[in-house]
XYZ file of C-alpha atoms in Angstrom:
194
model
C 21.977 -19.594 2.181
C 22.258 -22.168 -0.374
C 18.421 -23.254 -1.938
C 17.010 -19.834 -2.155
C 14.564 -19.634 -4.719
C 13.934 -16.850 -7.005
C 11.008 -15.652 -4.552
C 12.953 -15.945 -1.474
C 15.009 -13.137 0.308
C 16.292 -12.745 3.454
C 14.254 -10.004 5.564
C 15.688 -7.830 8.068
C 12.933 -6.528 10.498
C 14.330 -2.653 10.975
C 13.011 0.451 12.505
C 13.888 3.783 11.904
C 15.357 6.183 14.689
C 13.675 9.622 15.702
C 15.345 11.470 12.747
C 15.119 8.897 10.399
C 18.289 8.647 8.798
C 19.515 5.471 9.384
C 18.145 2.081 9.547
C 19.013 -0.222 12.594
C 18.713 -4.423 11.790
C 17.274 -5.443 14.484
C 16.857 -9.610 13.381
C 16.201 -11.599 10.028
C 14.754 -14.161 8.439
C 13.744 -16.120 5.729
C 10.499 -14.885 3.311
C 9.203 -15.508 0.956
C 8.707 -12.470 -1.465
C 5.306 -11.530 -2.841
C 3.725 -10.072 -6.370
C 2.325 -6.914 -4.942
C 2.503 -5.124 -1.475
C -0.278 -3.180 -0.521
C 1.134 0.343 1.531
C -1.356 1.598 3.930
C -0.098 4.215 6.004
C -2.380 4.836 8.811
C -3.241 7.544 11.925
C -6.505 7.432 13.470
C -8.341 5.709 10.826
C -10.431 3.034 13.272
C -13.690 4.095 11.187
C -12.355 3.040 7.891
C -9.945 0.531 8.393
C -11.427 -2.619 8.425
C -13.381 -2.044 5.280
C -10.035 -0.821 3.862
C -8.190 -3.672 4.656
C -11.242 -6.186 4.065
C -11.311 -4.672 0.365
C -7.639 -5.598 0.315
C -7.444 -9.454 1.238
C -10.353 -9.954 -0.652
C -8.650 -9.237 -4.149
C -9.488 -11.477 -7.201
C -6.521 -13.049 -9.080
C -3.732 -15.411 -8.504
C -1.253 -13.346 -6.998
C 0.085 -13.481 -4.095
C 0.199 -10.227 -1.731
C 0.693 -8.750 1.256
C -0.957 -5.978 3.343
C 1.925 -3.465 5.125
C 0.262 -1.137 7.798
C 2.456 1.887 9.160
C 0.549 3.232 12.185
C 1.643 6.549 12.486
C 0.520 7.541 16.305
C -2.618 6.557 16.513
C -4.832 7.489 19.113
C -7.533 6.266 18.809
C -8.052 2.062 17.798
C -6.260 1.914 14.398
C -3.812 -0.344 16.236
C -5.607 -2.805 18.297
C -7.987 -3.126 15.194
C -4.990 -3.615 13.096
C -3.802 -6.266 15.347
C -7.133 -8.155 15.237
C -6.732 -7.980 11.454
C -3.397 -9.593 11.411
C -5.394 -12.737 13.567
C -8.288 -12.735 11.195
C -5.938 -12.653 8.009
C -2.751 -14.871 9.313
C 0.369 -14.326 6.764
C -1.452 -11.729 4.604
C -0.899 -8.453 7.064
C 2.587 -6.787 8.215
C 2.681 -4.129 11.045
C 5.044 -1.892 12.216
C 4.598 1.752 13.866
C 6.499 4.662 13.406
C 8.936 5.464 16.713
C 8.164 8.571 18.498
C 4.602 8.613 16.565
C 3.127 11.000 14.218
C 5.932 11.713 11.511
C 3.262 12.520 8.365
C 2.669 10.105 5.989
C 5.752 10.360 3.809
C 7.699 8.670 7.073
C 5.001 6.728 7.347
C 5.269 5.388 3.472
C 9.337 5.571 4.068
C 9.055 3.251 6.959
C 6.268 1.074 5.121
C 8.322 0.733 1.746
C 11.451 -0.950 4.290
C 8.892 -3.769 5.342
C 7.317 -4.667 1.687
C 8.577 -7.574 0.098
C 7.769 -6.714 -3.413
C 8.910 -4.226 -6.289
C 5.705 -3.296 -7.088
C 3.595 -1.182 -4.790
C 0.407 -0.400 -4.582
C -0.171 2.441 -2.707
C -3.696 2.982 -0.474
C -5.313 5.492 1.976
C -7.412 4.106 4.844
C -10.290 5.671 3.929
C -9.971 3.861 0.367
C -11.922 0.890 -0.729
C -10.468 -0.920 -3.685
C -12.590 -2.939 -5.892
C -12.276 -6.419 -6.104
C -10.114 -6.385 -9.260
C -7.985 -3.432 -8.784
C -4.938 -6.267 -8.033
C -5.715 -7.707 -11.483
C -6.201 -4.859 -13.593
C -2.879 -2.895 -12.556
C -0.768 -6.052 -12.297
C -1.554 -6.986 -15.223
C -0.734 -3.494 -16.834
C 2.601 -3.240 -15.046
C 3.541 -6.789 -16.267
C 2.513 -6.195 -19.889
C 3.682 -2.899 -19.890
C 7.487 -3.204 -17.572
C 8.774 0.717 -18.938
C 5.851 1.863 -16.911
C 6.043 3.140 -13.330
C 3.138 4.143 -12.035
C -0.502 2.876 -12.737
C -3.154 4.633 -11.020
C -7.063 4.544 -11.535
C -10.214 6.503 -11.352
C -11.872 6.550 -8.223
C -15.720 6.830 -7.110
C -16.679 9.258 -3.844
C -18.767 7.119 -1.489
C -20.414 8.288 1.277
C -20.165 7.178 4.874
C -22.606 4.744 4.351
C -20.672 3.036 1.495
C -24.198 3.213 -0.261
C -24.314 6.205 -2.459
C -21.324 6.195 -4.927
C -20.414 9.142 -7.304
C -18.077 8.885 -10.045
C -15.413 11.812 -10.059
C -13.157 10.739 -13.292
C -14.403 12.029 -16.947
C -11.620 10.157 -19.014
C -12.968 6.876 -17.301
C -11.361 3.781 -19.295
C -8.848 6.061 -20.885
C -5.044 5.562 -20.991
C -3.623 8.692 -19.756
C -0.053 9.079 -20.107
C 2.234 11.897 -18.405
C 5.340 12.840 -19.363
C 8.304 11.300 -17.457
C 10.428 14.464 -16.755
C 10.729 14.509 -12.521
C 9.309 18.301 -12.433
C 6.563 17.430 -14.651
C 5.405 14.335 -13.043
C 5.336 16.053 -9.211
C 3.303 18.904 -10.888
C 0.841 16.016 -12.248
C 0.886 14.757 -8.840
C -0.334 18.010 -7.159
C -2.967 19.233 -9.669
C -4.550 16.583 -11.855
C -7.139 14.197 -11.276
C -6.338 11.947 -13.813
């Protein structure tokens, strides 16, 4: 193990078992570890997912990042289309499923989170598209800013189309803070939009 660099780690592919608690090692290797890792649970998004993912990879900045799907039982081609993205996007897309299928999407992130390779997450839905410097805006915050952690942003509806977009956030361009007490920040969680 001798010439690891600092961006290096040895990475254990793993998989969960039906109940989830425990972890089996099933091989590892040698990667290399990245600035951000995208989370994208997934189950039945073949509409959106492509656009999702295109959003994604096409990030401004020089960072380095990865894209970790979770498909969570799929039926219909979230899987296969994943699959073609991880051909059209070699090195930039990991993919794992959960076992047994459809566990929610907090196995889903659970599972995910085991196959990142960085400490900083950024967390998407399928039906998201991220603009092109989302990657540079919140890295750049959590960097400047390391007692943060969580960075979040506003966020425009868009129609099915992708041509008519509405903004939904009123304290656009505003720092909101939250308090850090657990309770507090789950409530903020459930019922603000900020």
């Amino acid at each position: 193990l001798n010439g690891l660099s600092e961006k290096s780690e040895l990475d254990f592919d793993v998989y969960a078992n039906e109940t989830y608690d425990s972890v089996h090692i099933s091989s590892f290797h040698l990667v290399e570890k990245v600035d951000v890792s995208f989370l994208l649970p997934v189950r039945n998004g073949s509409r959106y997912m492509k656009f999702c993912a295109d959003s994604i990879l096409s990030q401004k900045g020089n960072y380095t990042f990865e894209l970790v799907i979770v498909d969570d039982g799929s039926s219909d081609e979230s899987l296969a289309i994943a699959r073609m993205l991880q051909c059209d996007y070699p090195g930039k897309i990991r993919l794992t499923q959960t076992v047994n299928s459809r566990h929610g999407v907090g196995a889903a992130l659970n599972i995910g989170l085991a196959f990142c390779r960085s400490e900083l997450i950024a967390r998407v839905d399928v039906d998201d598209i991220c603009s092109p410097d989302r990657l540079v805006k919140q890295f750049e915050y959590m960097r400047e800013n390391p007692h943060v952690f969580a960075a979040g942003s506003s966020v425009f509806l868009v129609d099915e189309t992708a041509t008519k977009w509405t903004d939904c956030n009123p304290n656009k361009n505003k720092m909101i803070q939250v308090d850090t007490e657990a309770a507090i920040v789950e409530w903020s969680m459930y019922f603000s939009c900020s």
